[in-house]
Amino acid sequence: MILRPQQLACRALRTFSTTARSQAHVSHIGREPIKYPTNVTLTPSPTSISITGPLGATSVPLKPYMRIEFPEEQTMSVIVEDAEVKEQRQMWGTTRTLIANAIMGMTTGFSVPLFLVGVGYRVALEEDPRGTADGGNGKRLNMKLGYSHSVFVPVPACINIEVPSPTKIVLGCTDKHLLGLFAAKVRSHRKPEPYKGKGIFIGNEQIRIKSVKKK
């Protein structure tokens, strides 16, 4: 293949570009600073960082190669010793996200709606006969999901729950991870199926409807 002079010039510019990346391995998420409101208090230590807000207090563990800095007022950053090390680079962004989620959880909290889609599907919030013996908050979900029996799901103590309508559940929690685990547990009792589109949907979850194979 014969290259034209313009193509040769472009290749030369690319090869000898002065804009080479000085930092080849940088976590784009981890390097972003976190801004937090005035009603949140952050207390770092060598092994963890404590977050205290209007909704409570929590802590996020820190690896030995991490440190917390406050470059500006109401702003914090997560720093690692060597971003070229794969483990440090991976945990950099993960830890930054966990801290940001903890700050949001202690200020506004997290919530997610669940929808029951199907003929005869209903849910009701009732008192749990076992009370708080198993670590629950004394409530349970009574769901009718097309089975010959009702499905009972105890509500953990860390979960705030509302049932505004017979086909809608609203879950709230200060911990995003625990909220997702409980939402997945409720969904597992009747996962959305792709032929009739029935099941328990989390938030804006959508599925692709399949056509029935006819002989």
mmCIF file with all atom_site columns, C-alpha atoms in Angstrom:
data_model
loop_
_atom_site.group_PDB
_atom_site.id
_atom_site.type_symbol
_atom_site.label_atom_id
_atom_site.label_alt_id
_atom_site.label_comp_id
_atom_site.label_asym_id
_atom_site.label_entity_id
_atom_site.label_seq_id
_atom_site.pdbx_PDB_ins_code
_atom_site.Cartn_x
_atom_site.Cartn_y
_atom_site.Cartn_z
_atom_site.occupancy
_atom_site.B_iso_or_equiv
_atom_site.pdbx_formal_charge
_atom_site.auth_seq_id
_atom_site.auth_comp_id
_atom_site.auth_asym_id
_atom_site.auth_atom_id
_atom_site.pdbx_PDB_model_num
ATOM 1   C CA . MET A 1 1   ? 0.000   0.000   0.000  1.00 0.00 ? 1   MET A CA 1
ATOM 2   C CA . ILE A 1 2   ? 1.370   3.403   -1.009 1.00 0.00 ? 2   ILE A CA 1
ATOM 3   C CA . LEU A 1 3   ? 0.930   6.106   1.629  1.00 0.00 ? 3   LEU A CA 1
ATOM 4   C CA . ARG A 1 4   ? 0.264   9.663   0.639  1.00 0.00 ? 4   ARG A CA 1
ATOM 5   C CA . PRO A 1 5   ? 2.425   12.465  2.090  1.00 0.00 ? 5   PRO A CA 1
ATOM 6   C CA . GLN A 1 6   ? -0.466  13.667  4.248  1.00 0.00 ? 6   GLN A CA 1
ATOM 7   C CA . GLN A 1 7   ? -0.883  10.182  5.772  1.00 0.00 ? 7   GLN A CA 1
ATOM 8   C CA . LEU A 1 8   ? 2.844   9.964   6.456  1.00 0.00 ? 8   LEU A CA 1
ATOM 9   C CA . ALA A 1 9   ? 2.756   13.321  8.220  1.00 0.00 ? 9   ALA A CA 1
ATOM 10  C CA . CYS A 1 10  ? -0.196  12.239  10.353 1.00 0.00 ? 10  CYS A CA 1
ATOM 11  C CA . ARG A 1 11  ? 1.574   9.045   11.361 1.00 0.00 ? 11  ARG A CA 1
ATOM 12  C CA . ALA A 1 12  ? 4.675   10.991  12.281 1.00 0.00 ? 12  ALA A CA 1
ATOM 13  C CA . LEU A 1 13  ? 2.637   13.343  14.436 1.00 0.00 ? 13  LEU A CA 1
ATOM 14  C CA . ARG A 1 14  ? 1.005   10.427  16.199 1.00 0.00 ? 14  ARG A CA 1
ATOM 15  C CA . THR A 1 15  ? 4.312   8.662   16.795 1.00 0.00 ? 15  THR A CA 1
ATOM 16  C CA . PHE A 1 16  ? 6.146   11.680  18.192 1.00 0.00 ? 16  PHE A CA 1
ATOM 17  C CA . SER A 1 17  ? 3.234   13.354  19.961 1.00 0.00 ? 17  SER A CA 1
ATOM 18  C CA . THR A 1 18  ? 4.171   15.391  23.021 1.00 0.00 ? 18  THR A CA 1
ATOM 19  C CA . THR A 1 19  ? 0.827   14.615  24.709 1.00 0.00 ? 19  THR A CA 1
ATOM 20  C CA . ALA A 1 20  ? 1.796   11.159  25.895 1.00 0.00 ? 20  ALA A CA 1
ATOM 21  C CA . ARG A 1 21  ? -0.015  9.989   28.966 1.00 0.00 ? 21  ARG A CA 1
ATOM 22  C CA . SER A 1 22  ? 2.111   10.756  32.001 1.00 0.00 ? 22  SER A CA 1
ATOM 23  C CA . GLN A 1 23  ? -0.137  8.625   34.187 1.00 0.00 ? 23  GLN A CA 1
ATOM 24  C CA . ALA A 1 24  ? -1.014  5.504   32.294 1.00 0.00 ? 24  ALA A CA 1
ATOM 25  C CA . HIS A 1 25  ? -3.012  3.882   35.079 1.00 0.00 ? 25  HIS A CA 1
ATOM 26  C CA . VAL A 1 26  ? -5.415  6.188   36.881 1.00 0.00 ? 26  VAL A CA 1
ATOM 27  C CA . SER A 1 27  ? -8.795  5.389   38.365 1.00 0.00 ? 27  SER A CA 1
ATOM 28  C CA . HIS A 1 28  ? -11.180 7.913   36.823 1.00 0.00 ? 28  HIS A CA 1
ATOM 29  C CA . ILE A 1 29  ? -13.684 7.253   39.615 1.00 0.00 ? 29  ILE A CA 1
ATOM 30  C CA . GLY A 1 30  ? -11.216 7.152   42.496 1.00 0.00 ? 30  GLY A CA 1
ATOM 31  C CA . ARG A 1 31  ? -9.495  10.426  41.639 1.00 0.00 ? 31  ARG A CA 1
ATOM 32  C CA . GLU A 1 32  ? -12.751 12.429  41.731 1.00 0.00 ? 32  GLU A CA 1
ATOM 33  C CA . PRO A 1 33  ? -13.166 14.403  44.983 1.00 0.00 ? 33  PRO A CA 1
ATOM 34  C CA . ILE A 1 34  ? -16.272 13.946  47.119 1.00 0.00 ? 34  ILE A CA 1
ATOM 35  C CA . LYS A 1 35  ? -18.220 16.977  48.283 1.00 0.00 ? 35  LYS A CA 1
ATOM 36  C CA . TYR A 1 36  ? -20.278 16.470  51.429 1.00 0.00 ? 36  TYR A CA 1
ATOM 37  C CA . PRO A 1 37  ? -22.798 18.729  53.213 1.00 0.00 ? 37  PRO A CA 1
ATOM 38  C CA . THR A 1 38  ? -22.139 20.611  56.412 1.00 0.00 ? 38  THR A CA 1
ATOM 39  C CA . ASN A 1 39  ? -24.345 18.318  58.499 1.00 0.00 ? 39  ASN A CA 1
ATOM 40  C CA . VAL A 1 40  ? -22.033 15.351  57.806 1.00 0.00 ? 40  VAL A CA 1
ATOM 41  C CA . THR A 1 41  ? -18.927 14.654  59.896 1.00 0.00 ? 41  THR A CA 1
ATOM 42  C CA . LEU A 1 42  ? -16.068 12.547  58.554 1.00 0.00 ? 42  LEU A CA 1
ATOM 43  C CA . THR A 1 43  ? -13.552 11.034  60.972 1.00 0.00 ? 43  THR A CA 1
ATOM 44  C CA . PRO A 1 44  ? -10.694 9.169   59.242 1.00 0.00 ? 44  PRO A CA 1
ATOM 45  C CA . SER A 1 45  ? -8.431  6.661   60.961 1.00 0.00 ? 45  SER A CA 1
ATOM 46  C CA . PRO A 1 46  ? -5.640  4.399   59.642 1.00 0.00 ? 46  PRO A CA 1
ATOM 47  C CA . THR A 1 47  ? -8.070  1.496   59.099 1.00 0.00 ? 47  THR A CA 1
ATOM 48  C CA . SER A 1 48  ? -11.446 3.128   58.416 1.00 0.00 ? 48  SER A CA 1
ATOM 49  C CA . ILE A 1 49  ? -13.399 6.331   57.980 1.00 0.00 ? 49  ILE A CA 1
ATOM 50  C CA . SER A 1 50  ? -16.478 7.096   60.077 1.00 0.00 ? 50  SER A CA 1
ATOM 51  C CA . ILE A 1 51  ? -19.417 8.983   58.588 1.00 0.00 ? 51  ILE A CA 1
ATOM 52  C CA . THR A 1 52  ? -21.971 10.636  60.881 1.00 0.00 ? 52  THR A CA 1
ATOM 53  C CA . GLY A 1 53  ? -25.058 12.341  59.520 1.00 0.00 ? 53  GLY A CA 1
ATOM 54  C CA . PRO A 1 54  ? -28.691 13.154  60.296 1.00 0.00 ? 54  PRO A CA 1
ATOM 55  C CA . LEU A 1 55  ? -29.811 9.555   59.694 1.00 0.00 ? 55  LEU A CA 1
ATOM 56  C CA . GLY A 1 56  ? -27.127 7.823   61.769 1.00 0.00 ? 56  GLY A CA 1
ATOM 57  C CA . ALA A 1 57  ? -23.510 6.762   61.621 1.00 0.00 ? 57  ALA A CA 1
ATOM 58  C CA . THR A 1 58  ? -21.528 4.165   59.685 1.00 0.00 ? 58  THR A CA 1
ATOM 59  C CA . SER A 1 59  ? -17.944 3.384   58.730 1.00 0.00 ? 59  SER A CA 1
ATOM 60  C CA . VAL A 1 60  ? -16.089 2.267   55.615 1.00 0.00 ? 60  VAL A CA 1
ATOM 61  C CA . PRO A 1 61  ? -12.913 0.155   55.962 1.00 0.00 ? 61  PRO A CA 1
ATOM 62  C CA . LEU A 1 62  ? -9.703  1.424   54.386 1.00 0.00 ? 62  LEU A CA 1
ATOM 63  C CA . LYS A 1 63  ? -6.799  -0.587  53.028 1.00 0.00 ? 63  LYS A CA 1
ATOM 64  C CA . PRO A 1 64  ? -3.318  0.072   54.488 1.00 0.00 ? 64  PRO A CA 1
ATOM 65  C CA . TYR A 1 65  ? -2.192  1.777   51.268 1.00 0.00 ? 65  TYR A CA 1
ATOM 66  C CA . MET A 1 66  ? -5.023  4.333   51.325 1.00 0.00 ? 66  MET A CA 1
ATOM 67  C CA . ARG A 1 67  ? -5.269  7.711   52.990 1.00 0.00 ? 67  ARG A CA 1
ATOM 68  C CA . ILE A 1 68  ? -7.906  10.435  53.185 1.00 0.00 ? 68  ILE A CA 1
ATOM 69  C CA . GLU A 1 69  ? -7.167  14.056  52.362 1.00 0.00 ? 69  GLU A CA 1
ATOM 70  C CA . PHE A 1 70  ? -9.244  17.225  52.618 1.00 0.00 ? 70  PHE A CA 1
ATOM 71  C CA . PRO A 1 71  ? -8.001  19.554  49.853 1.00 0.00 ? 71  PRO A CA 1
ATOM 72  C CA . GLU A 1 72  ? -10.855 22.030  50.363 1.00 0.00 ? 72  GLU A CA 1
ATOM 73  C CA . GLU A 1 73  ? -13.569 22.741  52.878 1.00 0.00 ? 73  GLU A CA 1
ATOM 74  C CA . GLN A 1 74  ? -16.375 20.170  52.750 1.00 0.00 ? 74  GLN A CA 1
ATOM 75  C CA . THR A 1 75  ? -14.368 18.196  50.175 1.00 0.00 ? 75  THR A CA 1
ATOM 76  C CA . MET A 1 76  ? -12.452 14.949  50.597 1.00 0.00 ? 76  MET A CA 1
ATOM 77  C CA . SER A 1 77  ? -10.293 12.787  48.341 1.00 0.00 ? 77  SER A CA 1
ATOM 78  C CA . VAL A 1 78  ? -9.104  9.203   48.472 1.00 0.00 ? 78  VAL A CA 1
ATOM 79  C CA . ILE A 1 79  ? -5.379  8.706   47.729 1.00 0.00 ? 79  ILE A CA 1
ATOM 80  C CA . VAL A 1 80  ? -3.452  5.470   47.123 1.00 0.00 ? 80  VAL A CA 1
ATOM 81  C CA . GLU A 1 81  ? 0.294   4.927   47.415 1.00 0.00 ? 81  GLU A CA 1
ATOM 82  C CA . ASP A 1 82  ? 0.936   3.495   43.933 1.00 0.00 ? 82  ASP A CA 1
ATOM 83  C CA . ALA A 1 83  ? -1.732  3.579   41.223 1.00 0.00 ? 83  ALA A CA 1
ATOM 84  C CA . GLU A 1 84  ? 0.400   1.282   39.047 1.00 0.00 ? 84  GLU A CA 1
ATOM 85  C CA . VAL A 1 85  ? -0.414  -1.649  41.359 1.00 0.00 ? 85  VAL A CA 1
ATOM 86  C CA . LYS A 1 86  ? -3.523  -3.373  40.062 1.00 0.00 ? 86  LYS A CA 1
ATOM 87  C CA . GLU A 1 87  ? -5.083  -4.096  43.464 1.00 0.00 ? 87  GLU A CA 1
ATOM 88  C CA . GLN A 1 88  ? -4.637  -0.518  44.645 1.00 0.00 ? 88  GLN A CA 1
ATOM 89  C CA . ARG A 1 89  ? -6.118  0.819   41.418 1.00 0.00 ? 89  ARG A CA 1
ATOM 90  C CA . GLN A 1 90  ? -9.126  -1.481  41.729 1.00 0.00 ? 90  GLN A CA 1
ATOM 91  C CA . MET A 1 91  ? -9.822  -0.674  45.373 1.00 0.00 ? 91  MET A CA 1
ATOM 92  C CA . TRP A 1 92  ? -9.292  3.037   44.754 1.00 0.00 ? 92  TRP A CA 1
ATOM 93  C CA . GLY A 1 93  ? -12.509 3.503   42.814 1.00 0.00 ? 93  GLY A CA 1
ATOM 94  C CA . THR A 1 94  ? -14.401 0.943   44.898 1.00 0.00 ? 94  THR A CA 1
ATOM 95  C CA . THR A 1 95  ? -13.560 2.653   48.191 1.00 0.00 ? 95  THR A CA 1
ATOM 96  C CA . ARG A 1 96  ? -14.391 6.077   46.806 1.00 0.00 ? 96  ARG A CA 1
ATOM 97  C CA . THR A 1 97  ? -17.820 4.807   45.687 1.00 0.00 ? 97  THR A CA 1
ATOM 98  C CA . LEU A 1 98  ? -18.489 3.162   49.066 1.00 0.00 ? 98  LEU A CA 1
ATOM 99  C CA . ILE A 1 99  ? -17.683 6.393   50.892 1.00 0.00 ? 99  ILE A CA 1
ATOM 100 C CA . ALA A 1 100 ? -19.889 8.442   48.556 1.00 0.00 ? 100 ALA A CA 1
ATOM 101 C CA . ASN A 1 101 ? -22.767 5.987   49.049 1.00 0.00 ? 101 ASN A CA 1
ATOM 102 C CA . ALA A 1 102 ? -22.300 6.085   52.831 1.00 0.00 ? 102 ALA A CA 1
ATOM 103 C CA . ILE A 1 103 ? -22.463 9.886   52.829 1.00 0.00 ? 103 ILE A CA 1
ATOM 104 C CA . MET A 1 104 ? -25.643 9.860   50.761 1.00 0.00 ? 104 MET A CA 1
ATOM 105 C CA . GLY A 1 105 ? -27.139 7.135   52.941 1.00 0.00 ? 105 GLY A CA 1
ATOM 106 C CA . MET A 1 106 ? -26.516 9.117   56.134 1.00 0.00 ? 106 MET A CA 1
ATOM 107 C CA . THR A 1 107 ? -28.036 12.288  54.663 1.00 0.00 ? 107 THR A CA 1
ATOM 108 C CA . THR A 1 108 ? -30.955 11.371  52.395 1.00 0.00 ? 108 THR A CA 1
ATOM 109 C CA . GLY A 1 109 ? -30.988 7.559   52.360 1.00 0.00 ? 109 GLY A CA 1
ATOM 110 C CA . PHE A 1 110 ? -31.828 5.256   49.465 1.00 0.00 ? 110 PHE A CA 1
ATOM 111 C CA . SER A 1 111 ? -35.188 4.028   48.231 1.00 0.00 ? 111 SER A CA 1
ATOM 112 C CA . VAL A 1 112 ? -36.370 1.685   45.514 1.00 0.00 ? 112 VAL A CA 1
ATOM 113 C CA . PRO A 1 113 ? -39.883 0.709   44.356 1.00 0.00 ? 113 PRO A CA 1
ATOM 114 C CA . LEU A 1 114 ? -40.989 -2.829  43.525 1.00 0.00 ? 114 LEU A CA 1
ATOM 115 C CA . PHE A 1 115 ? -43.976 -3.587  41.303 1.00 0.00 ? 115 PHE A CA 1
ATOM 116 C CA . LEU A 1 116 ? -46.050 -6.782  41.230 1.00 0.00 ? 116 LEU A CA 1
ATOM 117 C CA . VAL A 1 117 ? -47.208 -7.434  37.677 1.00 0.00 ? 117 VAL A CA 1
ATOM 118 C CA . GLY A 1 118 ? -49.649 -10.279 37.085 1.00 0.00 ? 118 GLY A CA 1
ATOM 119 C CA . VAL A 1 119 ? -53.291 -11.226 37.386 1.00 0.00 ? 119 VAL A CA 1
ATOM 120 C CA . GLY A 1 120 ? -54.170 -11.682 41.048 1.00 0.00 ? 120 GLY A CA 1
ATOM 121 C CA . TYR A 1 121 ? -50.755 -10.580 42.308 1.00 0.00 ? 121 TYR A CA 1
ATOM 122 C CA . ARG A 1 122 ? -51.180 -8.730  45.604 1.00 0.00 ? 122 ARG A CA 1
ATOM 123 C CA . VAL A 1 123 ? -49.092 -7.703  48.581 1.00 0.00 ? 123 VAL A CA 1
ATOM 124 C CA . ALA A 1 124 ? -49.972 -6.585  52.101 1.00 0.00 ? 124 ALA A CA 1
ATOM 125 C CA . LEU A 1 125 ? -47.860 -5.430  55.037 1.00 0.00 ? 125 LEU A CA 1
ATOM 126 C CA . GLU A 1 126 ? -48.829 -7.124  58.283 1.00 0.00 ? 126 GLU A CA 1
ATOM 127 C CA . GLU A 1 127 ? -47.535 -7.862  61.745 1.00 0.00 ? 127 GLU A CA 1
ATOM 128 C CA . ASP A 1 128 ? -45.037 -10.723 62.003 1.00 0.00 ? 128 ASP A CA 1
ATOM 129 C CA . PRO A 1 129 ? -46.199 -13.319 64.569 1.00 0.00 ? 129 PRO A CA 1
ATOM 130 C CA . ARG A 1 130 ? -42.551 -14.006 65.451 1.00 0.00 ? 130 ARG A CA 1
ATOM 131 C CA . GLY A 1 131 ? -41.984 -10.352 66.315 1.00 0.00 ? 131 GLY A CA 1
ATOM 132 C CA . THR A 1 132 ? -38.353 -9.261  66.306 1.00 0.00 ? 132 THR A CA 1
ATOM 133 C CA . ALA A 1 133 ? -36.957 -12.646 67.355 1.00 0.00 ? 133 ALA A CA 1
ATOM 134 C CA . ASP A 1 134 ? -35.031 -13.192 64.087 1.00 0.00 ? 134 ASP A CA 1
ATOM 135 C CA . GLY A 1 135 ? -33.652 -9.669  63.786 1.00 0.00 ? 135 GLY A CA 1
ATOM 136 C CA . GLY A 1 136 ? -36.668 -8.266  61.966 1.00 0.00 ? 136 GLY A CA 1
ATOM 137 C CA . ASN A 1 137 ? -38.641 -5.113  62.661 1.00 0.00 ? 137 ASN A CA 1
ATOM 138 C CA . GLY A 1 138 ? -41.851 -6.956  63.536 1.00 0.00 ? 138 GLY A CA 1
ATOM 139 C CA . LYS A 1 139 ? -43.394 -6.649  60.065 1.00 0.00 ? 139 LYS A CA 1
ATOM 140 C CA . ARG A 1 140 ? -43.662 -9.049  57.151 1.00 0.00 ? 140 ARG A CA 1
ATOM 141 C CA . LEU A 1 141 ? -44.871 -9.040  53.568 1.00 0.00 ? 141 LEU A CA 1
ATOM 142 C CA . ASN A 1 142 ? -47.814 -11.248 52.673 1.00 0.00 ? 142 ASN A CA 1
ATOM 143 C CA . MET A 1 143 ? -47.659 -11.754 48.914 1.00 0.00 ? 143 MET A CA 1
ATOM 144 C CA . LYS A 1 144 ? -49.951 -13.636 46.558 1.00 0.00 ? 144 LYS A CA 1
ATOM 145 C CA . LEU A 1 145 ? -47.894 -14.494 43.493 1.00 0.00 ? 145 LEU A CA 1
ATOM 146 C CA . GLY A 1 146 ? -49.920 -17.107 41.656 1.00 0.00 ? 146 GLY A CA 1
ATOM 147 C CA . TYR A 1 147 ? -48.933 -20.013 43.881 1.00 0.00 ? 147 TYR A CA 1
ATOM 148 C CA . SER A 1 148 ? -51.334 -22.209 45.840 1.00 0.00 ? 148 SER A CA 1
ATOM 149 C CA . HIS A 1 149 ? -50.021 -20.588 49.014 1.00 0.00 ? 149 HIS A CA 1
ATOM 150 C CA . SER A 1 150 ? -49.109 -17.111 50.236 1.00 0.00 ? 150 SER A CA 1
ATOM 151 C CA . VAL A 1 151 ? -45.478 -16.035 50.366 1.00 0.00 ? 151 VAL A CA 1
ATOM 152 C CA . PHE A 1 152 ? -44.324 -14.444 53.635 1.00 0.00 ? 152 PHE A CA 1
ATOM 153 C CA . VAL A 1 153 ? -41.145 -12.362 53.744 1.00 0.00 ? 153 VAL A CA 1
ATOM 154 C CA . PRO A 1 154 ? -39.985 -10.919 57.120 1.00 0.00 ? 154 PRO A CA 1
ATOM 155 C CA . VAL A 1 155 ? -38.699 -7.355  56.921 1.00 0.00 ? 155 VAL A CA 1
ATOM 156 C CA . PRO A 1 156 ? -35.223 -6.736  58.422 1.00 0.00 ? 156 PRO A CA 1
ATOM 157 C CA . ALA A 1 157 ? -34.775 -4.082  61.083 1.00 0.00 ? 157 ALA A CA 1
ATOM 158 C CA . CYS A 1 158 ? -32.632 -1.916  58.797 1.00 0.00 ? 158 CYS A CA 1
ATOM 159 C CA . ILE A 1 159 ? -35.318 -1.670  56.089 1.00 0.00 ? 159 ILE A CA 1
ATOM 160 C CA . ASN A 1 160 ? -38.104 0.913   56.004 1.00 0.00 ? 160 ASN A CA 1
ATOM 161 C CA . ILE A 1 161 ? -41.051 -0.367  54.012 1.00 0.00 ? 161 ILE A CA 1
ATOM 162 C CA . GLU A 1 162 ? -44.312 1.028   52.690 1.00 0.00 ? 162 GLU A CA 1
ATOM 163 C CA . VAL A 1 163 ? -47.098 -0.549  50.665 1.00 0.00 ? 163 VAL A CA 1
ATOM 164 C CA . PRO A 1 164 ? -48.952 2.369   49.039 1.00 0.00 ? 164 PRO A CA 1
ATOM 165 C CA . SER A 1 165 ? -51.010 0.072   46.799 1.00 0.00 ? 165 SER A CA 1
ATOM 166 C CA . PRO A 1 166 ? -51.665 -3.699  46.553 1.00 0.00 ? 166 PRO A CA 1
ATOM 167 C CA . THR A 1 167 ? -49.185 -3.996  43.681 1.00 0.00 ? 167 THR A CA 1
ATOM 168 C CA . LYS A 1 168 ? -46.416 -1.638  44.815 1.00 0.00 ? 168 LYS A CA 1
ATOM 169 C CA . ILE A 1 169 ? -43.753 -1.857  47.531 1.00 0.00 ? 169 ILE A CA 1
ATOM 170 C CA . VAL A 1 170 ? -41.412 0.997   48.458 1.00 0.00 ? 170 VAL A CA 1
ATOM 171 C CA . LEU A 1 171 ? -38.210 0.042   50.281 1.00 0.00 ? 171 LEU A CA 1
ATOM 172 C CA . GLY A 1 172 ? -35.890 2.469   52.037 1.00 0.00 ? 172 GLY A CA 1
ATOM 173 C CA . CYS A 1 173 ? -32.571 2.096   53.831 1.00 0.00 ? 173 CYS A CA 1
ATOM 174 C CA . THR A 1 174 ? -29.424 4.021   54.709 1.00 0.00 ? 174 THR A CA 1
ATOM 175 C CA . ASP A 1 175 ? -27.237 1.192   53.344 1.00 0.00 ? 175 ASP A CA 1
ATOM 176 C CA . LYS A 1 176 ? -27.428 0.754   49.578 1.00 0.00 ? 176 LYS A CA 1
ATOM 177 C CA . HIS A 1 177 ? -25.960 -2.753  49.720 1.00 0.00 ? 177 HIS A CA 1
ATOM 178 C CA . LEU A 1 178 ? -28.469 -4.065  52.274 1.00 0.00 ? 178 LEU A CA 1
ATOM 179 C CA . LEU A 1 179 ? -31.299 -2.417  50.351 1.00 0.00 ? 179 LEU A CA 1
ATOM 180 C CA . GLY A 1 180 ? -30.288 -4.189  47.156 1.00 0.00 ? 180 GLY A CA 1
ATOM 181 C CA . LEU A 1 181 ? -29.985 -7.543  48.915 1.00 0.00 ? 181 LEU A CA 1
ATOM 182 C CA . PHE A 1 182 ? -33.495 -7.344  50.366 1.00 0.00 ? 182 PHE A CA 1
ATOM 183 C CA . ALA A 1 183 ? -34.990 -6.133  47.080 1.00 0.00 ? 183 ALA A CA 1
ATOM 184 C CA . ALA A 1 184 ? -33.359 -9.082  45.300 1.00 0.00 ? 184 ALA A CA 1
ATOM 185 C CA . LYS A 1 185 ? -34.712 -11.456 47.960 1.00 0.00 ? 185 LYS A CA 1
ATOM 186 C CA . VAL A 1 186 ? -38.274 -10.225 47.414 1.00 0.00 ? 186 VAL A CA 1
ATOM 187 C CA . ARG A 1 187 ? -37.842 -10.414 43.635 1.00 0.00 ? 187 ARG A CA 1
ATOM 188 C CA . SER A 1 188 ? -36.526 -13.987 43.825 1.00 0.00 ? 188 SER A CA 1
ATOM 189 C CA . HIS A 1 189 ? -39.958 -15.281 44.893 1.00 0.00 ? 189 HIS A CA 1
ATOM 190 C CA . ARG A 1 190 ? -41.347 -14.495 41.421 1.00 0.00 ? 190 ARG A CA 1
ATOM 191 C CA . LYS A 1 191 ? -38.747 -13.350 38.937 1.00 0.00 ? 191 LYS A CA 1
ATOM 192 C CA . PRO A 1 192 ? -40.043 -11.661 35.773 1.00 0.00 ? 192 PRO A CA 1
ATOM 193 C CA . GLU A 1 193 ? -40.677 -14.218 33.043 1.00 0.00 ? 193 GLU A CA 1
ATOM 194 C CA . PRO A 1 194 ? -40.206 -13.325 29.363 1.00 0.00 ? 194 PRO A CA 1
ATOM 195 C CA . TYR A 1 195 ? -43.373 -14.828 27.846 1.00 0.00 ? 195 TYR A CA 1
ATOM 196 C CA . LYS A 1 196 ? -46.224 -13.078 29.654 1.00 0.00 ? 196 LYS A CA 1
ATOM 197 C CA . GLY A 1 197 ? -44.196 -10.398 31.397 1.00 0.00 ? 197 GLY A CA 1
ATOM 198 C CA . LYS A 1 198 ? -45.378 -11.358 34.879 1.00 0.00 ? 198 LYS A CA 1
ATOM 199 C CA . GLY A 1 199 ? -43.322 -11.147 38.045 1.00 0.00 ? 199 GLY A CA 1
ATOM 200 C CA . ILE A 1 200 ? -41.809 -8.706  40.531 1.00 0.00 ? 200 ILE A CA 1
ATOM 201 C CA . PHE A 1 201 ? -39.990 -5.792  38.893 1.00 0.00 ? 201 PHE A CA 1
ATOM 202 C CA . ILE A 1 202 ? -37.443 -3.571  40.654 1.00 0.00 ? 202 ILE A CA 1
ATOM 203 C CA . GLY A 1 203 ? -37.635 0.103   39.725 1.00 0.00 ? 203 GLY A CA 1
ATOM 204 C CA . ASN A 1 204 ? -37.596 0.674   35.963 1.00 0.00 ? 204 ASN A CA 1
ATOM 205 C CA . GLU A 1 205 ? -36.622 -2.908  35.192 1.00 0.00 ? 205 GLU A CA 1
ATOM 206 C CA . GLN A 1 206 ? -37.735 -4.065  31.754 1.00 0.00 ? 206 GLN A CA 1
ATOM 207 C CA . ILE A 1 207 ? -37.560 -7.415  30.012 1.00 0.00 ? 207 ILE A CA 1
ATOM 208 C CA . ARG A 1 208 ? -37.825 -8.394  26.380 1.00 0.00 ? 208 ARG A CA 1
ATOM 209 C CA . ILE A 1 209 ? -40.968 -10.390 25.692 1.00 0.00 ? 209 ILE A CA 1
ATOM 210 C CA . LYS A 1 210 ? -40.376 -13.604 23.742 1.00 0.00 ? 210 LYS A CA 1
ATOM 211 C CA . SER A 1 211 ? -42.829 -15.102 21.328 1.00 0.00 ? 211 SER A CA 1
ATOM 212 C CA . VAL A 1 212 ? -44.181 -18.580 21.990 1.00 0.00 ? 212 VAL A CA 1
ATOM 213 C CA . LYS A 1 213 ? -42.869 -21.221 19.617 1.00 0.00 ? 213 LYS A CA 1
ATOM 214 C CA . LYS A 1 214 ? -45.741 -22.736 17.689 1.00 0.00 ? 214 LYS A CA 1
ATOM 215 C CA . LYS A 1 215 ? -45.537 -26.111 16.038 1.00 0.00 ? 215 LYS A CA 1
#
